[in-house]
XYZ file of C-alpha atoms in Angstrom:
352
model
C 98.644 82.766 77.638
C 95.666 81.284 79.467
C 93.837 84.583 80.003
C 90.103 84.105 80.513
C 88.760 86.991 82.592
C 90.372 90.419 83.121
C 91.277 91.380 86.661
C 89.721 94.503 88.251
C 92.739 96.684 87.440
C 92.718 95.429 83.840
C 88.989 96.115 83.444
C 89.435 99.681 84.674
C 92.808 100.568 83.139
C 92.783 98.940 79.696
C 89.989 101.007 78.058
C 91.488 104.283 79.285
C 95.067 103.330 78.401
C 94.001 102.172 74.931
C 92.268 105.543 74.493
C 95.599 107.320 75.044
C 94.785 108.776 78.486
C 97.478 109.261 81.144
C 96.834 107.053 84.183
C 97.805 106.826 87.834
C 96.867 103.319 88.965
C 97.063 102.196 92.565
C 97.043 98.414 92.743
C 98.935 95.801 94.716
C 101.418 93.281 93.351
C 99.664 90.338 91.755
C 96.660 92.353 90.593
C 97.466 91.898 86.896
C 98.898 95.385 86.462
C 101.747 94.264 84.170
C 99.267 93.170 81.533
C 97.328 96.408 82.088
C 100.254 98.497 80.843
C 101.955 96.105 78.406
C 98.892 95.384 76.253
C 98.230 99.099 75.462
C 101.957 99.615 74.890
C 102.242 96.750 72.395
C 98.995 97.864 70.741
C 100.276 101.419 70.327
C 103.630 100.335 68.888
C 101.954 97.829 66.553
C 105.010 97.049 64.391
C 108.757 97.641 64.222
C 110.014 101.017 63.035
C 113.457 101.299 61.445
C 113.315 105.070 61.294
C 112.051 106.212 64.691
C 113.937 104.026 67.190
C 112.734 103.661 70.769
C 109.043 104.548 71.108
C 108.175 103.072 74.518
C 109.947 102.702 77.864
C 108.983 100.701 80.938
C 110.929 101.580 84.082
C 111.182 99.050 86.931
C 112.794 99.478 90.374
C 114.756 96.202 90.342
C 116.490 93.824 87.973
C 114.227 90.907 88.836
C 111.029 92.831 88.118
C 112.479 94.252 84.893
C 113.469 90.770 83.684
C 109.985 89.420 84.362
C 108.362 92.382 82.598
C 110.713 91.939 79.636
C 109.831 88.251 79.293
C 106.116 89.008 79.562
C 106.433 91.712 76.901
C 108.202 89.267 74.579
C 105.388 86.756 75.086
C 102.663 89.310 74.362
C 104.504 90.578 71.266
C 105.337 87.073 70.030
C 103.420 87.445 66.767
C 104.735 90.925 65.979
C 108.099 92.087 64.651
C 108.651 94.513 67.534
C 112.213 94.748 68.845
C 112.114 94.626 72.670
C 115.283 94.883 74.769
C 116.284 94.852 78.441
C 118.660 97.467 79.891
C 119.658 96.565 83.456
C 122.256 97.667 85.947
C 124.833 94.941 86.523
C 124.698 93.572 82.963
C 127.630 93.995 80.511
C 127.713 97.478 78.961
C 129.003 96.278 75.569
C 126.042 93.971 74.969
C 123.703 96.828 75.833
C 125.443 99.120 73.318
C 124.704 96.517 70.640
C 121.087 96.165 71.762
C 120.550 99.935 71.647
C 122.114 100.062 68.179
C 119.501 97.558 66.942
C 116.836 100.306 66.990
C 114.575 98.877 69.711
C 110.905 99.768 69.794
C 110.419 99.048 73.511
C 113.000 99.223 76.297
C 112.362 97.650 79.704
C 114.964 99.163 82.016
C 116.130 100.098 85.459
C 116.454 103.918 85.689
C 120.122 104.143 86.678
C 121.489 102.172 83.727
C 119.133 103.807 81.222
C 120.245 107.238 82.420
C 123.890 106.154 82.130
C 123.400 105.350 78.431
C 121.572 108.614 77.814
C 124.541 110.504 79.208
C 127.241 108.436 77.501
C 125.773 107.826 74.023
C 125.252 111.115 72.201
C 123.121 109.491 69.484
C 120.761 107.806 71.957
C 117.674 110.004 72.250
C 114.146 109.620 73.595
C 112.546 112.243 71.373
C 110.251 109.697 69.677
C 108.920 108.072 72.858
C 105.143 107.670 72.668
C 104.590 105.653 75.860
C 106.370 105.962 79.215
C 105.492 103.525 82.019
C 106.564 103.683 85.666
C 106.052 100.278 87.299
C 105.972 100.142 91.124
C 106.617 103.879 91.151
C 106.576 104.143 94.941
C 109.513 101.753 95.132
C 111.332 103.665 92.391
C 111.231 106.683 94.717
C 112.030 104.652 97.846
C 115.171 103.337 96.160
C 116.456 106.818 95.337
C 115.711 107.070 91.617
C 113.839 110.396 91.761
C 116.602 112.368 90.031
C 116.953 109.834 87.206
C 113.172 109.660 86.728
C 112.902 113.423 86.369
C 115.772 113.473 83.878
C 114.204 110.698 81.800
C 110.870 112.569 81.768
C 112.641 115.703 80.500
C 114.222 113.695 77.674
C 110.823 112.458 76.444
C 108.334 114.417 74.308
C 105.679 116.357 76.206
C 102.897 114.790 74.124
C 103.747 111.199 75.141
C 101.304 109.002 77.066
C 102.373 108.185 80.636
C 101.157 105.319 82.814
C 102.131 105.206 86.481
C 101.474 102.119 88.606
C 102.055 102.127 92.349
C 100.895 100.341 95.477
C 101.045 103.531 97.560
C 101.081 107.241 96.818
C 103.671 109.084 98.956
C 103.829 112.872 98.786
C 106.894 112.935 96.507
C 105.129 110.665 94.038
C 102.011 112.861 94.039
C 104.163 115.876 93.167
C 105.958 113.900 90.467
C 102.690 112.731 88.882
C 101.363 116.292 88.786
C 104.469 117.480 86.964
C 105.058 114.488 84.685
C 101.543 113.484 83.621
C 98.888 115.319 81.607
C 95.510 115.455 83.353
C 95.815 111.843 84.539
C 92.893 109.634 85.495
C 93.239 108.039 88.938
C 92.339 104.362 89.290
C 92.442 103.213 92.874
C 91.802 99.708 94.085
C 91.969 98.775 97.779
C 95.718 98.481 97.709
C 96.804 98.569 101.334
C 94.112 96.768 103.259
C 93.065 93.903 101.011
C 94.301 90.383 100.456
C 93.160 88.075 97.692
C 89.946 86.191 98.456
C 91.819 83.061 97.389
C 94.447 83.462 100.129
C 94.015 81.151 103.114
C 95.497 82.413 106.392
C 96.704 80.153 109.212
C 98.156 81.333 112.532
C 100.014 78.953 114.858
C 100.727 80.159 118.379
C 103.940 78.551 119.602
C 106.412 78.893 122.448
C 109.705 80.468 121.447
C 111.691 77.278 122.063
C 109.221 75.264 119.966
C 109.135 77.506 116.914
C 111.800 75.616 114.945
C 110.045 72.293 115.586
C 106.738 73.808 114.457
C 108.406 75.140 111.307
C 109.890 71.744 110.433
C 106.538 70.047 111.081
C 104.881 72.522 108.751
C 107.438 71.767 106.051
C 107.364 67.982 106.406
C 103.708 67.280 107.182
C 101.509 70.112 105.898
C 102.981 71.737 102.783
C 102.889 69.428 99.716
C 106.249 68.460 98.244
C 105.392 69.823 94.802
C 104.826 73.405 96.003
C 107.203 76.372 96.340
C 107.313 78.570 99.433
C 108.910 81.838 100.538
C 109.969 81.973 104.201
C 110.382 85.363 105.895
C 112.831 85.671 108.778
C 114.004 88.624 110.838
C 117.722 88.609 109.970
C 120.244 87.050 107.620
C 121.510 85.002 110.575
C 118.058 83.469 111.034
C 117.808 82.842 107.287
C 121.068 80.896 107.332
C 119.882 78.883 110.340
C 116.600 77.953 108.654
C 118.454 77.025 105.480
C 120.789 74.747 107.438
C 117.869 73.053 109.220
C 116.066 72.366 105.949
C 119.205 70.935 104.418
C 119.524 68.556 107.398
C 116.106 67.064 106.653
C 116.884 66.911 102.907
C 114.529 69.678 101.847
C 115.912 71.858 99.070
C 116.229 75.525 99.991
C 118.286 78.611 99.357
C 118.675 82.076 100.840
C 118.828 85.509 99.257
C 120.336 88.438 101.132
C 120.914 92.089 100.299
C 124.676 91.976 99.775
C 124.626 88.820 97.652
C 126.460 88.900 94.310
C 123.980 89.679 91.525
C 124.829 86.596 89.454
C 124.409 84.310 92.478
C 121.128 86.017 93.385
C 119.807 85.525 89.851
C 120.838 81.843 89.816
C 119.159 81.163 93.167
C 115.945 82.888 92.085
C 115.898 81.038 88.767
C 116.231 77.688 90.547
C 113.400 78.644 92.900
C 111.073 79.827 90.164
C 111.516 76.695 88.069
C 110.777 74.503 91.094
C 114.156 72.799 91.477
C 114.416 74.493 94.894
C 111.300 74.393 97.062
C 112.035 77.005 99.740
C 113.394 80.524 99.395
C 114.389 82.108 102.716
C 114.600 85.907 102.840
C 114.411 88.979 105.022
C 112.029 91.804 104.100
C 114.918 93.897 102.770
C 116.343 91.075 100.644
C 112.873 90.271 99.267
C 112.558 93.621 97.505
C 112.176 93.053 93.801
C 111.509 89.318 94.111
C 108.331 88.474 92.261
C 107.166 84.871 91.852
C 103.773 84.833 90.076
C 103.041 81.143 90.772
C 104.044 81.123 94.439
C 102.040 78.615 96.482
C 102.853 79.543 100.094
C 104.302 82.154 102.407
C 105.637 81.319 105.878
C 106.168 84.059 108.449
C 108.788 82.466 110.681
C 109.048 85.837 112.398
C 105.772 87.732 112.481
C 105.768 91.125 110.706
C 105.472 94.128 113.052
C 102.940 96.042 110.924
C 99.739 95.155 109.044
C 100.983 96.641 105.768
C 104.130 94.523 105.922
C 101.984 91.457 106.592
C 99.909 92.210 103.496
C 103.030 92.879 101.422
C 104.498 89.514 102.432
C 101.385 87.376 102.214
C 100.039 89.072 99.102
C 102.767 87.317 97.132
C 100.681 84.116 97.235
C 97.193 83.513 95.770
C 97.776 85.579 92.664
C 96.140 85.373 89.235
C 93.073 83.680 90.725
C 95.039 80.774 92.230
C 94.575 79.534 95.801
C 97.514 80.236 98.098
C 98.381 79.857 101.756
C 100.062 82.079 104.337
C 101.284 80.379 107.521
C 102.387 82.465 110.495
C 104.250 81.172 113.550
C 103.345 83.474 116.423
C 105.359 83.646 119.654
C 103.743 85.022 122.844
C 105.434 88.425 122.431
C 104.067 88.625 118.857
C 100.415 88.062 119.794
C 99.699 91.797 119.852
C 100.844 92.055 116.224
C 98.505 89.193 115.288
C 95.580 91.002 116.944
C 96.519 94.169 115.019
C 96.409 92.237 111.735
C 92.923 90.902 112.407
C 91.675 94.348 113.410
C 93.205 95.859 110.284
C 91.629 93.225 108.040
C 88.297 93.401 109.840
C 88.398 89.732 110.823
C 87.555 88.021 114.098
C 90.223 85.847 115.657
C 87.869 82.902 115.938
C 87.236 83.021 112.176
C 90.864 82.438 111.323
């Protein structure tokens, strides 16, 4: 799997997780956190059990993240006989009934659909769960899953091990961790104010009526043709406009928006991840749950209004030790936001 050196979150979390200690880990996307909770989980399960049924659960806020975690878990467990399944909202119920009947060892799920099965299938129990993982827990709460999370916790044995990973720690999540975890160890990396050292930042100040020309120049002359890029725009209308402009110059692109049909969304994301489409154009809302580990570039067509949003966008590139680039097109009325970013990051404008 091409692992050579553990990331900071892996170095801190793996020994404690392998020792059976409950953890609250604060680390940003792309820090290697998925490996930090999947390796101890696979190690604890060890081999398939026909008698006990489900012994580990990983809960993800979105379908896309759950699918990626599921695939990663299958890769890690490749040389074991563990039965790992995916339970996602929007997928056919009947196929999930069959998967649950196969006595899975590990379930990677979205909370709503997992809770639905717990309520509907009287024989489906979590009383043998040894490991419970909450991935991107802050987003689980943001998306309204608090009730389902508390119900799932109540269904699991008290003596289980619980791992909670989150980029931020809102008050509701602090209360939840106190109630749902046993004397947890806190691991905190600089989650909100740090970008990867491998991320290169570029800011282009442009007039409003020249922004589209600058964007097309960036696409045609600066970004290599073999790289994939996420473009952030302010609205769906702007996303559609950018998509149309790229199509006119024969550059493959697609858009993802919040109300898009789930099957279409999945198809578009699959084409982007495998490189057959070079540009994915999104708004911040539509980008929730989209995770592309090998992303080369981020373009801020519209500049983000807050430093944390800037870090959330740009932190998608330069992951797993790879060099990445974040290009921002800055209009005159957005200059104040650019100054805020540099102040927040502790950088001088003339150094960027």
